[in-house]
Coordinates of C-alpha atoms in Angstrom, one line a residue:
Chain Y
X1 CA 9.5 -30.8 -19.6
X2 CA 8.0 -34.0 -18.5
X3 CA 11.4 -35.7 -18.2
X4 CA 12.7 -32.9 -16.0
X5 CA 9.2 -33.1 -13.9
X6 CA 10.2 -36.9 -13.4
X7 CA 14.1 -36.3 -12.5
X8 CA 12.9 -33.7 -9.8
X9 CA 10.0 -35.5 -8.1
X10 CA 12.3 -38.7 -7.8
X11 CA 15.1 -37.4 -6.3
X12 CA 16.0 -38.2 -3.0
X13 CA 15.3 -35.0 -1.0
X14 CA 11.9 -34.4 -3.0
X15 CA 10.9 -38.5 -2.0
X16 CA 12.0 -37.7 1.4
X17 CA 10.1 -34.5 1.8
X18 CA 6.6 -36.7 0.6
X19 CA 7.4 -39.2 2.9
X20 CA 7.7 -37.0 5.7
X21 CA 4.2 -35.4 4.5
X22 CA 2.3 -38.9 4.6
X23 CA 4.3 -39.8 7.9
X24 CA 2.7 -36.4 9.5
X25 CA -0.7 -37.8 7.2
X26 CA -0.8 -41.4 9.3
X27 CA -0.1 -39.6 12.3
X28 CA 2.9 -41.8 12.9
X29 CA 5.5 -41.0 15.8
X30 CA 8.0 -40.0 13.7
X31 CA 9.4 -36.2 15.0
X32 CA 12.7 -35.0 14.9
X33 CA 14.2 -34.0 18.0
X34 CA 15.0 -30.3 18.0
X35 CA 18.1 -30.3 18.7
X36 CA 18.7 -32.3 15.6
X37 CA 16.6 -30.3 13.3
X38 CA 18.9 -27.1 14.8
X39 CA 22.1 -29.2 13.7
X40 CA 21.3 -30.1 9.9
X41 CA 20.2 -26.6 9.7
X42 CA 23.2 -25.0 11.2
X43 CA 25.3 -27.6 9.2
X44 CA 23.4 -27.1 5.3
X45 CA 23.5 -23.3 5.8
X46 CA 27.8 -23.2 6.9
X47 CA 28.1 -25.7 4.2
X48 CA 26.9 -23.9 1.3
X49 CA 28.9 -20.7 3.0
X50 CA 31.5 -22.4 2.6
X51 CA 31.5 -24.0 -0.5
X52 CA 30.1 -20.3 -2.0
X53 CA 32.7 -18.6 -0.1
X54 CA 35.9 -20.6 -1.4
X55 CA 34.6 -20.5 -5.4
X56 CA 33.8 -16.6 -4.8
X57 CA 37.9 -16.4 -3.6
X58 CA 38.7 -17.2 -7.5
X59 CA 36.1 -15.9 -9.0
X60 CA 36.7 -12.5 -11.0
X61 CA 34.4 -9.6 -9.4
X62 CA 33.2 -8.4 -11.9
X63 CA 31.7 -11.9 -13.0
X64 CA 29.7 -11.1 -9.9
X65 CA 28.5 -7.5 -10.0
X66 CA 25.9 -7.7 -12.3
X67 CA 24.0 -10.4 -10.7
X68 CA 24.6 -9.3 -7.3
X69 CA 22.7 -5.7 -8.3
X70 CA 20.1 -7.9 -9.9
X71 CA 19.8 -9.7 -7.0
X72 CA 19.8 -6.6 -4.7
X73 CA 17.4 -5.2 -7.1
X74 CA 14.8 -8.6 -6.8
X75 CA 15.3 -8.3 -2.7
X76 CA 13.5 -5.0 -2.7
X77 CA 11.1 -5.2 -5.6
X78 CA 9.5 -8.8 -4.8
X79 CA 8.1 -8.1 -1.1
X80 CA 6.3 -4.3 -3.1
X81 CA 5.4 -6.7 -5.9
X82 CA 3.8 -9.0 -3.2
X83 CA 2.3 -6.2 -1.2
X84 CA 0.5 -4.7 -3.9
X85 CA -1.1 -7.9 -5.3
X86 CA -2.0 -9.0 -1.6
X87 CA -3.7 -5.6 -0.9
X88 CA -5.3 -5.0 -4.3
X89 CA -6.9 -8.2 -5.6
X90 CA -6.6 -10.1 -2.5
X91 CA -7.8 -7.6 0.0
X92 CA -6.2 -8.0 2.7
X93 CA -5.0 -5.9 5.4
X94 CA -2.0 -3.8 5.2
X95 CA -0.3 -5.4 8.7
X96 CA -0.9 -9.3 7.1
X97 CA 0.3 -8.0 3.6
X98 CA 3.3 -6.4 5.1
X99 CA 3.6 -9.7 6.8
X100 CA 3.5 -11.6 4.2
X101 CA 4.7 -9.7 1.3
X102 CA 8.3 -9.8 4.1
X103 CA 8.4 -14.0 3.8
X104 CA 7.5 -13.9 -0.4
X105 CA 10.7 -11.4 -1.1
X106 CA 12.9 -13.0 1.4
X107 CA 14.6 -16.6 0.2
X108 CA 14.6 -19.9 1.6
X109 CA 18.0 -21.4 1.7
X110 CA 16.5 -24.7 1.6
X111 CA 14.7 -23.9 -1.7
X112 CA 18.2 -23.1 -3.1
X113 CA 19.9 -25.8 -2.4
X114 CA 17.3 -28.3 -3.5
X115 CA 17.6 -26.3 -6.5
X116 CA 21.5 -25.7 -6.7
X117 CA 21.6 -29.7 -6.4
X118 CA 18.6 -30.1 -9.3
X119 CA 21.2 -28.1 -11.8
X120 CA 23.7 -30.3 -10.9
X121 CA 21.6 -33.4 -11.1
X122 CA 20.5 -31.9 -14.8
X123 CA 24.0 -31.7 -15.6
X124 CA 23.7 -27.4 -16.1
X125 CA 25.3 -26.4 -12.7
X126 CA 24.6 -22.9 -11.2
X127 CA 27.8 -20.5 -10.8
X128 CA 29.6 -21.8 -7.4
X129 CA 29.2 -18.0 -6.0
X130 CA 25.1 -18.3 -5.8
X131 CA 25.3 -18.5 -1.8
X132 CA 27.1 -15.4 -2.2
X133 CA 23.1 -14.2 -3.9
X134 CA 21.3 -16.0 -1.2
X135 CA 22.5 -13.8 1.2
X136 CA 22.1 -10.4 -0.3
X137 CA 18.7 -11.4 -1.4
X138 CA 17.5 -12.2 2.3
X139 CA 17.8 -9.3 4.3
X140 CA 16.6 -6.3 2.0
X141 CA 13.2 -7.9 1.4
X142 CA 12.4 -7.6 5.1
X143 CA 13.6 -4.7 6.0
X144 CA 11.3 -3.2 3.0
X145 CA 8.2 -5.2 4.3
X146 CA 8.7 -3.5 7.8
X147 CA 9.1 -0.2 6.7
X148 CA 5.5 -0.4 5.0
X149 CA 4.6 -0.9 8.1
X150 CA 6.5 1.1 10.6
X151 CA 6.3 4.2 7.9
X152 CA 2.3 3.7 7.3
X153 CA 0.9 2.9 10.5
X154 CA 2.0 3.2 14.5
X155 CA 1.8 -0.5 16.5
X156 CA 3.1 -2.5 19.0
X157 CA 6.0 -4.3 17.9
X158 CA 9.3 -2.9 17.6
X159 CA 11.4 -1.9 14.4
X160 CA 14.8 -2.1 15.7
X161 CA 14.1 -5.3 17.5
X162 CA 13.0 -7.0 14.1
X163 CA 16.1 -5.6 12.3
X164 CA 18.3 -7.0 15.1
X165 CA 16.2 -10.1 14.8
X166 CA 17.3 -10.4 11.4
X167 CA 20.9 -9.4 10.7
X168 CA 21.8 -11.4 13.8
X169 CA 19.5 -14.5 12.7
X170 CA 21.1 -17.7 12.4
X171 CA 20.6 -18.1 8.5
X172 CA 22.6 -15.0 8.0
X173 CA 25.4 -15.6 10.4
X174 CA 26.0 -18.6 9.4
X175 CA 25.7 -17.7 5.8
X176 CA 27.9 -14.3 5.8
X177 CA 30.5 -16.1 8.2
X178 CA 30.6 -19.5 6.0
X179 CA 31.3 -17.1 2.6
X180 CA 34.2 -15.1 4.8
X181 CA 35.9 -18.5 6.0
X182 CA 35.3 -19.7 2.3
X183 CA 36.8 -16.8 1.1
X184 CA 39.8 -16.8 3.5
X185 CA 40.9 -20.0 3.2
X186 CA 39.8 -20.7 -0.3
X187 CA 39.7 -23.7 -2.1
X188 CA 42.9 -25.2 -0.3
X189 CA 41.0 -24.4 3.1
X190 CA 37.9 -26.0 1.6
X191 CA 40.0 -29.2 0.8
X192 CA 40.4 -29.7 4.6
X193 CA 36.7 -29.7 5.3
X194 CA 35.4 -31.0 2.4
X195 CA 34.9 -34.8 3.8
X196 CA 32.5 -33.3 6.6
X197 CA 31.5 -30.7 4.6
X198 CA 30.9 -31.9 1.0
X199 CA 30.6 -35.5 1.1
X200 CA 28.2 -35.6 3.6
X201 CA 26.0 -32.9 2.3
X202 CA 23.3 -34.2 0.3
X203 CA 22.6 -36.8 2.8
X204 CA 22.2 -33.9 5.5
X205 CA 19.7 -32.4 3.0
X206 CA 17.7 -35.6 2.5
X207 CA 17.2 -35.8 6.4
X208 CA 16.4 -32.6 6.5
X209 CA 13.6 -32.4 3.7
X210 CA 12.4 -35.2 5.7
X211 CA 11.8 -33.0 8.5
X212 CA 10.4 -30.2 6.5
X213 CA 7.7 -32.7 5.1
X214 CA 6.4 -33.3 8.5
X215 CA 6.4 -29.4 9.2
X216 CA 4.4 -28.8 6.2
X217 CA 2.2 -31.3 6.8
X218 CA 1.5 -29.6 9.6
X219 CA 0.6 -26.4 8.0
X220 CA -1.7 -28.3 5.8
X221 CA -3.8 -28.6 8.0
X222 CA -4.6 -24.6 8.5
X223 CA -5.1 -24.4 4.8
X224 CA -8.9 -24.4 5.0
X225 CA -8.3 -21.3 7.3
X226 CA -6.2 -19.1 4.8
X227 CA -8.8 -19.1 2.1
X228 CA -8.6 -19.5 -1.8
X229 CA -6.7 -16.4 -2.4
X230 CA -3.9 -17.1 -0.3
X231 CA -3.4 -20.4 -2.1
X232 CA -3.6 -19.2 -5.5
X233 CA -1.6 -16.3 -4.2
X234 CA 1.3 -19.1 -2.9
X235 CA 1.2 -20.4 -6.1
X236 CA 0.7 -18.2 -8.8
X237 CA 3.2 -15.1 -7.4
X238 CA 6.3 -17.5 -6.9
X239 CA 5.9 -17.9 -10.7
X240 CA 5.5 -13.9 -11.5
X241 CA 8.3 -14.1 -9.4
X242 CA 10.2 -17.2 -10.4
X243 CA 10.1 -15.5 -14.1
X244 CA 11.3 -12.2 -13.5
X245 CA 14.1 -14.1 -11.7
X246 CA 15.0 -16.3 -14.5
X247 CA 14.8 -13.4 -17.0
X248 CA 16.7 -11.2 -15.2
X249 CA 19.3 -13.1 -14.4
X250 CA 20.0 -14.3 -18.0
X251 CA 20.5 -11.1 -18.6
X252 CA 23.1 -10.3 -16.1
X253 CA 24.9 -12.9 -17.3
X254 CA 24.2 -15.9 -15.5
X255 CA 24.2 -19.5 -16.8
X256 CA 21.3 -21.3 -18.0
X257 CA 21.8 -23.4 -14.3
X258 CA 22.3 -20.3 -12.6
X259 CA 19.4 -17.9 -14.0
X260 CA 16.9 -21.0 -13.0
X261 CA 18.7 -21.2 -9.8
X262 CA 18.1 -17.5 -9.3
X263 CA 14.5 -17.6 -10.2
X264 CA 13.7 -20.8 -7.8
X265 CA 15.3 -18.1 -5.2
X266 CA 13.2 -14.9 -5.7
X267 CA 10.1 -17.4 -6.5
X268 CA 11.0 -19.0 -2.6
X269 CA 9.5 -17.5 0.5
X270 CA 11.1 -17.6 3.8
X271 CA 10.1 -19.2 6.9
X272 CA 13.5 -19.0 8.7
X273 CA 14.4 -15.3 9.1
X274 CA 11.2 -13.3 8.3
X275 CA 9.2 -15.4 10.5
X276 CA 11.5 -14.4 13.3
X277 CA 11.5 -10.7 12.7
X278 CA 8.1 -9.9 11.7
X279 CA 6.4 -12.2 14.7
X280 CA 8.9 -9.5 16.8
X281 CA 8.3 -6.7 14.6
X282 CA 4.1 -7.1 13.5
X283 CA 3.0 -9.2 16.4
X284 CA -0.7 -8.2 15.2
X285 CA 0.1 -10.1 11.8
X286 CA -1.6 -13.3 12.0
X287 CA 1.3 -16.7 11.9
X288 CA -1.2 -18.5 10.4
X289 CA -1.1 -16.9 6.9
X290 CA 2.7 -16.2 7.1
X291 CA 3.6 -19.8 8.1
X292 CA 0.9 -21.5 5.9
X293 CA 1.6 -19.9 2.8
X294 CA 5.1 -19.7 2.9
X295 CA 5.6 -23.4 4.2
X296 CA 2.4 -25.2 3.2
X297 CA 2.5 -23.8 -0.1
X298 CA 5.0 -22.2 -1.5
X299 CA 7.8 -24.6 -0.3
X300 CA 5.8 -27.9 -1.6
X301 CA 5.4 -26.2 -4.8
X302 CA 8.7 -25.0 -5.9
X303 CA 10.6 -28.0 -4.5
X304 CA 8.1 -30.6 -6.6
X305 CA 6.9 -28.3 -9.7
X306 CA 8.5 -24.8 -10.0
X307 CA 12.3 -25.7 -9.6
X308 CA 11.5 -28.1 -12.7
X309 CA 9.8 -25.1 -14.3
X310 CA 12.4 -22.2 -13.6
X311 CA 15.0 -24.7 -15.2
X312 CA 12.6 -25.5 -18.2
X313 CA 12.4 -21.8 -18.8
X314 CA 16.0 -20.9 -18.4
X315 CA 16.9 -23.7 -20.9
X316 CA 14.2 -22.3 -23.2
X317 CA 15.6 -18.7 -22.7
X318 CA 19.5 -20.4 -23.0
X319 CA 18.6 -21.9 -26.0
Chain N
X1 CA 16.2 -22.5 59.5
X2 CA 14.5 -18.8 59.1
X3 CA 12.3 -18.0 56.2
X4 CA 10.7 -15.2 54.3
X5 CA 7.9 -15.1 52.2
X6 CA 8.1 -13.9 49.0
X7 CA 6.6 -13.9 45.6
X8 CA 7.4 -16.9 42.6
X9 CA 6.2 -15.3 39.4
X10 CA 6.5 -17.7 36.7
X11 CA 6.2 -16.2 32.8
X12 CA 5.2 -18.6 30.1
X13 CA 6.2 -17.0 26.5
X14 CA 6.7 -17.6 23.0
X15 CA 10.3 -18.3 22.6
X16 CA 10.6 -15.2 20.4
X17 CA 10.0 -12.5 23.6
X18 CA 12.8 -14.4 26.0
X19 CA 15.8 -12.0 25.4
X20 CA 13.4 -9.0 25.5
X21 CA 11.4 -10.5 28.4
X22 CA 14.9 -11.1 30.3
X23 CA 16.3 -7.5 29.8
X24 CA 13.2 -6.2 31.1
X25 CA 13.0 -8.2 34.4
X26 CA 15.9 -6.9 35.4
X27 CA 15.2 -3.5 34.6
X28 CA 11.9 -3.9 37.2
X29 CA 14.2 -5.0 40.0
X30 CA 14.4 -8.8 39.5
X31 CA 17.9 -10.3 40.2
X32 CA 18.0 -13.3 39.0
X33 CA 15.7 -16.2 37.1
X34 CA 15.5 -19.7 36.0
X35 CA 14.6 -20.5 32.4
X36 CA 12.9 -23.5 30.9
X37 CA 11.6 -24.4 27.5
X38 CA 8.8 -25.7 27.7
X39 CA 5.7 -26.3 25.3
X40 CA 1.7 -27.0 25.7
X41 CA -1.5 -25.4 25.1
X42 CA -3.4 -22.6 25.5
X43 CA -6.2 -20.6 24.2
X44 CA -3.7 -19.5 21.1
X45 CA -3.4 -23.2 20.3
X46 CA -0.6 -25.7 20.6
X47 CA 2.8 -23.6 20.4
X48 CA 5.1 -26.1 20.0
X49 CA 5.8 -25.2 16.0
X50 CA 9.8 -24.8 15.6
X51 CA 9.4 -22.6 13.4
X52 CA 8.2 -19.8 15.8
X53 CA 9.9 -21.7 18.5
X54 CA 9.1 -23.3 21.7
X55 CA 8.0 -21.7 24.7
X56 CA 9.8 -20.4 27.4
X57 CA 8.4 -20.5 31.5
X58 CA 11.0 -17.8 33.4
X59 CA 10.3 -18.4 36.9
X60 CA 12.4 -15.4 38.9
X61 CA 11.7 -14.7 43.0
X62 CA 11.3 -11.5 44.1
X63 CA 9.7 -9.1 46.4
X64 CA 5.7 -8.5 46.5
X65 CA 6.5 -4.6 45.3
X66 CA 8.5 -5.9 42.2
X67 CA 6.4 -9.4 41.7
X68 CA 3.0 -6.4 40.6
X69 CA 5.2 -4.3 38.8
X70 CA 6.2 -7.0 36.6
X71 CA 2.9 -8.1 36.4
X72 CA 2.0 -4.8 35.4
X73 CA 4.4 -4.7 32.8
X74 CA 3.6 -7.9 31.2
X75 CA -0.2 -7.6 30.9
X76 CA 0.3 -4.2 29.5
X77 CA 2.7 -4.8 26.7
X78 CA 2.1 -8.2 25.6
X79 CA -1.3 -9.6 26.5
X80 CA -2.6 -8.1 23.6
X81 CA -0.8 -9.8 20.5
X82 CA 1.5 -12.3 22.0
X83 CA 1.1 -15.9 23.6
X84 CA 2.1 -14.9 27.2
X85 CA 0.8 -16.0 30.6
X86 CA 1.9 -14.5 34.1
X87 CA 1.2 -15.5 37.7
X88 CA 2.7 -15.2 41.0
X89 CA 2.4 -17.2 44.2
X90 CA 3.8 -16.9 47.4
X91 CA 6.8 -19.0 48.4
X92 CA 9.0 -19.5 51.7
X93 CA 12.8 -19.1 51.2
X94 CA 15.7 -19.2 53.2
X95 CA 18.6 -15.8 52.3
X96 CA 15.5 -13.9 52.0
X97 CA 17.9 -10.8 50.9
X98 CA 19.7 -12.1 48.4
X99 CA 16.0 -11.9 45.9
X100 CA 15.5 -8.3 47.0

């Protein structure tokens, strides 16, 4: 377990992620320009589109439909789970659970890379089709967290605008359209891009950790203002969660790479989409918790300690 | 030259209101705007986080009638939960129909 701690928390992207945390620290000038942090994002989500698209194009389908209903299944159970721990022993409101519970069942796609690239690292690869998960497992969690809302209460924001807000989201345009070009053109199509596409990826995702480490950072700093709960909540449900993902996808038939690959996704919470569409949708829900929690806490911890941990447990479960 | 006076209103928003902010403008009897991102500070606190996005100022010229309306509008649907500010002032232009 220690070993695999060690491999993890000296990789590049997880090294780059710290040093963006004690650049933000030292109050250095280092920022990325928007425009840039809009690039490696576009680029990282199309690529593993891509990628996941041209290995789903020779992959059987039936490989895939067990852990796609798994993963359906996680999408819609994760943001209840989170609701009713957030309301019950935290609580809290039912517009900042809602809020909340949205980001913990959605998925970060950065969180599945880093992880993706751990199992490959650790030399047990995830199935080539995961993207294909990330996906399915981004939408459903959100539109589930709104409808506690919109069916429990009457406010301000709108329903249909949040949906909008996430279906047409950049994470899952890209996403969808990078596993339909994959798909179309296959692996011969991939071939072509693979220089831009491939090659240059884990570099992409080092700057780009490097970014997220200063936007944490940034987060930190409302951590006083969230309370104890919400930490131990950002800490402790990823791994309820991170289980049942690693559990559940061993069963469905997923390698011991891809079961901890799984779990590091339904342990992740977003803070691409569901930010978007809940700040649209539940403009009375406070960004402070969302945003901390999800970015502050829950991404710091599964890139350094439970990415290690979901693989740890898949092995143990494996063998 | 001859000019008119009419009324500037400038809207500073959180980036995530622009489309809805622009589609309802119009609907009020704007007929055009000017967009900017921008960011700063405010009594909600710095919004210049990308993850909720910048802000935006939309600065559209129109008649005194449409300038309250919008006004109006604004104060009534997002004052309340969003990061919004509105204000008009008067300006001289020149093509004093084409605004109206």
């Amino acid at each position: 377990m220690l070993e695999i701690l060690l491999t993890n928390l000296l990789s590049p992207i997880v090294l780059a992620f710290a040093l963006g945390i004690v650049a933000q620290l030292i109050r250095s000038d280092l920022s990325f320009p928007e425009p840039l942090y809009q690039a490696l994002s576009i680029y990282l989500l199309l690529a593993i589109g891509l990628k996941g698209g041209a290995e789903l194009s020779h992959t059987h389908w039936a490989v895939v439909l067990k852990p796609a209903f798994v993963t359906l299944l996680l999408g819609m159970l994760t943001p209840i789970t989170s609701y009713v721990v957030l309301r019950k022993i935290g609580r809290m409101d039912r517009i900042n659970a809602a809020a909340i519970a949205a980001h913990y069942g959605s998925v970060s796609a950065v969180t599945f890379i880093a992880a993706q690239t751990f199992g490959q690292l650790q030399g047990t690869p995830a199935e080539g089709f995961m993207p294909a998960l990330v996906a399915m497992l981004e939408v459903p969690a959100i539109v589930v967290a709104l409808m506690i809302v919109f069916l429990r209460s009457n406010h301000h924001g709108s329903w249909r605008d949040g949906l909008h807000e996430v279906l047409t989201g950049r994470s899952v345009v890209l996403l969808i359209g990078g596993l339909l070009i994959g798909y179309l053109s296959g692996m011969e199509g991939l071939k072509q891009v693979e220089p831009f596409f491939v090659s240059g990826f884990k570099g992409a995702l080092t700057l780009f950790l490097l970014e997220m480490g200063l936007v944490a950072a940034r987060r930190l700093r409302d951590l006083r203002k969230v309370g104890a709960f919400l930490i131990g909540f950002g800490i402790l449900m990823p791994i309820v969660h991170g289980v049942l993902g690693v559990v559940l996808g061993s069963w469905a038939g997923l390698s011991e790479g891809g079961s901890a690959v799984l779990g590091a996704m339904v342990a992740s919470a977003s803070y691409i989409a569901a930010p978007a569409a809940v700040r649209i949708s539940i403009p009375e829900a406070n960004p402070t918790y969302y945003l901390t929690a999800s970015l502050g806490i829950t991404f710091p911890f599964n890139l350094t300690l439970g990415i290690p941990l979901y693989f740890a447990l898949a092995h143990w479960i494996g063998g | 030259m001859l000019t008119v006076v009419l009324k500037l209103v400038t809207i500073v928003a959180e980036r995530v209101l622009q489309e809805r902010l622009l589609h309802e403008l119009k609907e009020l009897g704007a007929r055009g705007y000017t967009l900017t991102e921008v960011s700063g500070e405010g009594s909600r606190g710095v919004r210049a986080s990308e993850w909720e996005g910048h802000n935006v100022k939309i600065e559209t010229i129109v008649s005194p009638e449409v300038a309250d309306r919008i006004i109006e509008h604004i104060a009534n649907h997002y004052f309340q939960h969003y990061a919004v500010i509105v204000y008009a002032q008067p300006v001289e232009v020149v093509r004093g129909n084409k605004y109206i």
